Protein backbone atom coordinates (compact mmCIF):
# COMPACT_ATOMS: atom_id res chain seq x y z
CA UNK A 1 0.00 0.00 0.00
CA UNK A 2 1.39 3.44 -0.86
CA UNK A 3 1.97 6.12 1.76
CA UNK A 4 -0.83 8.21 0.27
CA UNK A 5 -3.35 5.40 0.79
CA UNK A 6 -2.32 4.61 4.35
CA UNK A 7 -4.70 5.58 7.15
CA UNK A 8 -3.64 8.41 9.42
CA UNK A 9 -2.69 7.96 13.05
CA UNK A 10 -5.89 9.80 13.97
CA UNK A 11 -7.98 7.30 12.00
CA UNK A 12 -6.33 4.39 13.80
CA UNK A 13 -6.94 6.09 17.16
CA UNK A 14 -10.59 6.71 16.25
CA UNK A 15 -11.01 3.04 15.33
CA UNK A 16 -9.55 2.04 18.69
CA UNK A 17 -12.02 4.32 20.47
CA UNK A 18 -14.84 2.73 18.46
CA UNK A 19 -13.78 -0.67 19.74
CA UNK A 20 -13.84 0.59 23.33
CA UNK A 21 -17.34 2.01 22.82
CA UNK A 22 -18.54 -1.24 21.23
CA UNK A 23 -17.10 -3.20 24.16
CA UNK A 24 -19.07 -1.06 26.63
CA UNK A 25 -22.26 -1.49 24.60
CA UNK A 26 -21.79 -5.24 24.37
CA UNK A 27 -21.22 -5.61 28.10
CA UNK A 28 -24.27 -3.47 28.85
CA UNK A 29 -26.40 -5.57 26.50
CA UNK A 30 -25.18 -8.78 28.13
CA UNK A 31 -25.93 -7.43 31.61
CA UNK A 32 -29.49 -6.56 30.52
CA UNK A 33 -30.12 -9.66 28.42
CA UNK A 34 -33.64 -11.05 28.58
CA UNK A 35 -32.81 -14.59 27.45
CA UNK A 36 -30.44 -16.79 25.49
CA UNK A 37 -31.55 -15.33 22.16
CA UNK A 38 -31.77 -11.65 23.12
CA UNK A 39 -31.52 -9.70 19.81
CA UNK A 40 -29.88 -6.76 21.59
CA UNK A 41 -26.95 -8.97 22.57
CA UNK A 42 -26.64 -10.31 19.03
CA UNK A 43 -26.66 -6.78 17.62
CA UNK A 44 -24.05 -5.60 20.12
CA UNK A 45 -21.91 -8.63 19.29
CA UNK A 46 -22.05 -7.85 15.57
CA UNK A 47 -21.17 -4.21 16.18
CA UNK A 48 -18.21 -5.20 18.34
CA UNK A 49 -16.99 -7.67 15.72
CA UNK A 50 -17.25 -5.04 12.98
CA UNK A 51 -15.43 -2.40 15.04
CA UNK A 52 -12.65 -4.82 15.95
CA UNK A 53 -12.21 -5.83 12.30
CA UNK A 54 -11.91 -2.21 11.16
CA UNK A 55 -9.37 -1.45 13.88
CA UNK A 56 -7.35 -4.56 13.04
CA UNK A 57 -7.15 -3.57 9.37
CA UNK A 58 -6.22 0.05 10.04
CA UNK A 59 -3.64 -0.94 12.64
CA UNK A 60 -1.98 -3.26 10.15
CA UNK A 61 -2.07 -0.75 7.29
CA UNK A 62 -0.62 2.05 9.40
CA UNK A 63 1.76 0.26 11.79
CA UNK A 64 2.18 -3.24 10.31
CA UNK A 65 0.83 -4.70 13.56
CA UNK A 66 -2.05 -7.04 14.31
CA UNK A 67 -4.45 -7.66 17.19
CA UNK A 68 -5.11 -10.98 18.97
CA UNK A 69 -8.77 -10.78 17.94
CA UNK A 70 -10.22 -13.50 15.70
CA UNK A 71 -13.34 -12.24 13.98
CA UNK A 72 -15.59 -15.09 12.78
CA UNK A 73 -16.58 -14.72 9.16
CA UNK A 74 -20.25 -14.47 8.34
CA UNK A 75 -19.91 -17.47 6.03
CA UNK A 76 -18.71 -19.61 8.96
CA UNK A 77 -21.42 -18.61 11.42
CA UNK A 78 -24.72 -20.43 11.78
CA UNK A 79 -27.89 -18.33 11.71
CA UNK A 80 -29.94 -18.04 14.91
CA UNK A 81 -31.84 -21.18 15.86
CA UNK A 82 -35.38 -21.06 14.52
CA UNK A 83 -36.46 -24.65 15.16
CA UNK A 84 -39.16 -25.95 17.49
CA UNK A 85 -38.94 -25.07 21.18
CA UNK A 86 -39.67 -28.68 22.12
CA UNK A 87 -38.46 -30.84 19.21
CA UNK A 88 -39.92 -34.30 18.91
CA UNK A 89 -37.03 -35.57 16.79
CA UNK A 90 -33.39 -34.81 16.16
CA UNK A 91 -30.86 -35.70 13.48
CA UNK A 92 -27.14 -36.04 14.20
CA UNK A 93 -24.85 -35.11 11.31
CA UNK A 94 -21.27 -36.33 11.72
CA UNK A 95 -18.24 -35.89 9.51
CA UNK A 96 -14.82 -37.35 10.36
CA UNK A 97 -11.80 -37.06 8.09
CA UNK A 98 -8.91 -39.53 8.08
CA UNK A 99 -5.63 -39.89 6.23
CA UNK A 100 -4.68 -43.40 5.13
CA UNK A 101 -1.29 -43.14 6.82
CA UNK A 102 -0.32 -46.83 6.63
CA UNK A 103 -2.02 -48.58 3.70
CA UNK A 104 -0.28 -51.89 4.38
CA UNK A 105 -1.57 -51.96 7.94
CA UNK A 106 -5.07 -51.18 6.69
CA UNK A 107 -4.86 -53.99 4.11
CA UNK A 108 -3.50 -56.46 6.66
CA UNK A 109 -6.30 -55.75 9.11
CA UNK A 110 -8.95 -56.07 6.39
CA UNK A 111 -7.46 -59.39 5.29
CA UNK A 112 -7.53 -60.57 8.88
CA UNK A 113 -11.21 -59.66 9.19
CA UNK A 114 -11.99 -61.48 5.94
CA UNK A 115 -9.99 -64.54 6.96
CA UNK A 116 -12.07 -64.80 10.13
CA UNK A 117 -15.13 -65.42 7.94
CA UNK A 118 -13.69 -68.68 6.62
CA UNK A 119 -13.52 -71.85 8.65
CA UNK A 120 -10.26 -72.88 7.02
CA UNK A 121 -8.71 -69.44 7.57
CA UNK A 122 -8.26 -68.87 3.83
CA UNK A 123 -9.53 -65.64 2.33
CA UNK A 124 -10.29 -65.72 -1.40
CA UNK A 125 -11.92 -62.26 -1.50
CA UNK A 126 -9.99 -59.74 -3.61
CA UNK A 127 -11.71 -56.82 -1.81
CA UNK A 128 -9.26 -57.02 1.07
CA UNK A 129 -6.35 -56.47 -1.35
CA UNK A 130 -7.24 -52.90 -2.36
CA UNK A 131 -7.52 -49.80 -0.18
CA UNK A 132 -11.14 -49.01 -1.18
CA UNK A 133 -12.09 -52.65 -0.62
CA UNK A 134 -10.29 -52.72 2.73
CA UNK A 135 -12.10 -49.57 3.84
CA UNK A 136 -15.44 -51.15 2.92
CA UNK A 137 -14.59 -54.22 4.99
CA UNK A 138 -13.38 -52.12 7.94
CA UNK A 139 -16.43 -49.85 8.10
CA UNK A 140 -18.71 -52.82 7.51
CA UNK A 141 -17.24 -54.67 10.47
CA UNK A 142 -16.86 -51.91 13.08
CA UNK A 143 -19.03 -49.02 14.26
CA UNK A 144 -17.69 -45.55 13.31
CA UNK A 145 -17.13 -44.66 16.98
CA UNK A 146 -14.94 -47.76 17.44
CA UNK A 147 -12.94 -46.89 14.35
CA UNK A 148 -12.47 -43.36 15.72
CA UNK A 149 -11.13 -44.72 19.00
CA UNK A 150 -8.87 -47.36 17.36
CA UNK A 151 -7.92 -45.57 14.15
CA UNK A 152 -4.16 -46.09 14.59
CA UNK A 153 -4.65 -49.85 14.63
CA UNK A 154 -6.19 -49.58 11.17
CA UNK A 155 -3.44 -47.42 9.69
CA UNK A 156 -5.54 -44.25 9.79
CA UNK A 157 -4.66 -40.78 11.04
CA UNK A 158 -7.40 -38.47 12.30
CA UNK A 159 -8.15 -35.16 10.61
CA UNK A 160 -10.91 -32.66 11.33
CA UNK A 161 -14.29 -33.78 12.61
CA UNK A 162 -17.60 -32.09 13.29
CA UNK A 163 -20.91 -33.08 14.86
CA UNK A 164 -24.13 -31.15 14.29
CA UNK A 165 -27.44 -31.77 16.08
CA UNK A 166 -30.55 -30.60 14.24
CA UNK A 167 -34.11 -30.50 15.54
CA UNK A 168 -37.44 -31.28 13.89
CA UNK A 169 -41.12 -31.26 14.79
CA UNK A 170 -41.59 -34.87 13.68
CA UNK A 171 -39.25 -37.68 12.64
CA UNK A 172 -39.05 -38.33 8.87
CA UNK A 173 -40.72 -41.33 7.30
CA UNK A 174 -38.60 -44.47 7.09
CA UNK A 175 -36.36 -44.36 4.02
CA UNK A 176 -37.44 -40.81 3.16
CA UNK A 177 -33.99 -39.25 2.85
CA UNK A 178 -31.73 -42.25 2.20
CA UNK A 179 -31.17 -41.42 -1.48
CA UNK A 180 -29.77 -37.96 -0.61
CA UNK A 181 -29.04 -37.96 3.14
CA UNK A 182 -27.22 -34.62 3.27
CA UNK A 183 -29.31 -32.46 0.97
CA UNK A 184 -32.22 -31.71 3.31
CA UNK A 185 -30.30 -29.54 5.74
CA UNK A 186 -31.68 -26.36 7.29
CA UNK A 187 -28.99 -24.39 9.19
CA UNK A 188 -31.68 -22.70 11.27
CA UNK A 189 -32.61 -26.10 12.72
CA UNK A 190 -29.13 -26.65 14.21
CA UNK A 191 -29.36 -26.93 17.99
CA UNK A 192 -25.62 -27.21 18.61
CA UNK A 193 -22.36 -28.20 16.92
CA UNK A 194 -18.98 -29.46 18.10
CA UNK A 195 -15.77 -29.25 16.06
CA UNK A 196 -12.38 -30.92 16.46
CA UNK A 197 -9.51 -29.62 14.34
CA UNK A 198 -5.75 -29.23 14.38
CA UNK A 199 -6.31 -25.47 14.15
CA UNK A 200 -7.44 -25.60 17.78
CA UNK A 201 -4.14 -27.13 18.98
CA UNK A 202 -3.01 -23.80 20.41
CA UNK A 203 -6.28 -23.45 22.32
CA UNK A 204 -6.11 -26.26 24.90
CA UNK A 205 -7.11 -29.18 22.65
CA UNK A 206 -7.48 -31.52 25.61
CA UNK A 207 -10.43 -29.47 26.84
CA UNK A 208 -11.90 -29.42 23.35
CA UNK A 209 -11.54 -33.18 23.09
CA UNK A 210 -13.21 -33.80 26.43
CA UNK A 211 -16.29 -31.91 25.27
CA UNK A 212 -17.09 -34.74 22.80
CA UNK A 213 -15.18 -37.73 24.06
CA UNK A 214 -16.86 -40.10 21.62
CA UNK A 215 -15.33 -38.16 18.73
CA UNK A 216 -11.88 -37.58 20.18
CA UNK A 217 -10.89 -40.10 22.80
CA UNK A 218 -7.74 -40.69 24.81
CA UNK A 219 -5.41 -42.83 22.71
CA UNK A 220 -2.40 -42.98 25.03
CA UNK A 221 -2.75 -46.70 25.63
CA UNK A 222 -3.22 -47.42 21.94
CA UNK A 223 -0.20 -45.29 21.02
CA UNK A 224 2.01 -47.01 23.58
CA UNK A 225 0.79 -50.36 22.34
CA UNK A 226 1.50 -49.41 18.73
CA UNK A 227 4.97 -48.24 19.58
CA UNK A 228 5.97 -51.69 20.85
CA UNK A 229 5.02 -53.55 17.67
CA UNK A 230 5.96 -53.50 14.03
CA UNK A 231 3.47 -52.37 11.42
CA UNK A 232 3.20 -55.51 9.33
CA UNK A 233 -0.39 -56.09 10.46
CA UNK A 234 0.46 -59.32 12.32
CA UNK A 235 0.19 -57.81 15.80
CA UNK A 236 -2.55 -58.47 18.30
CA UNK A 237 -4.11 -55.01 18.36
CA UNK A 238 -7.55 -56.18 17.26
CA UNK A 239 -9.95 -57.98 19.51
CA UNK A 240 -10.63 -61.61 18.55
CA UNK A 241 -13.15 -61.79 15.73
CA UNK A 242 -16.07 -64.15 15.72
CA UNK A 243 -15.69 -66.40 12.69
CA UNK A 244 -19.43 -66.98 12.62
CA UNK A 245 -20.23 -63.23 12.56
Coordinates of N, CA and C in Angstrom, one line a residue, residues 58 72 101 120 149 201 213:
X58 N -6.9 -1.2 10.0 CA -6.2 0.1 10.0 C -4.9 0.0 10.8
X72 N -15.0 -14.0 13.6 CA -15.6 -15.1 12.8 C -16.2 -14.5 11.5
X101 N -2.7 -43.3 6.5 CA -1.3 -43.1 6.8 C -0.5 -44.4 6.6
X120 N -11.6 -72.4 7.2 CA -10.3 -72.9 7.0 C -9.2 -71.8 7.1
X149 N -11.9 -44.5 17.8 CA -11.1 -44.7 19.0 C -9.9 -45.6 18.8
X201 N -5.2 -26.6 18.1 CA -4.1 -27.1 19.0 C -3.5 -26.1 19.9
X213 N -16.1 -36.7 23.9 CA -15.2 -37.7 24.1 C -15.4 -38.9 23.1

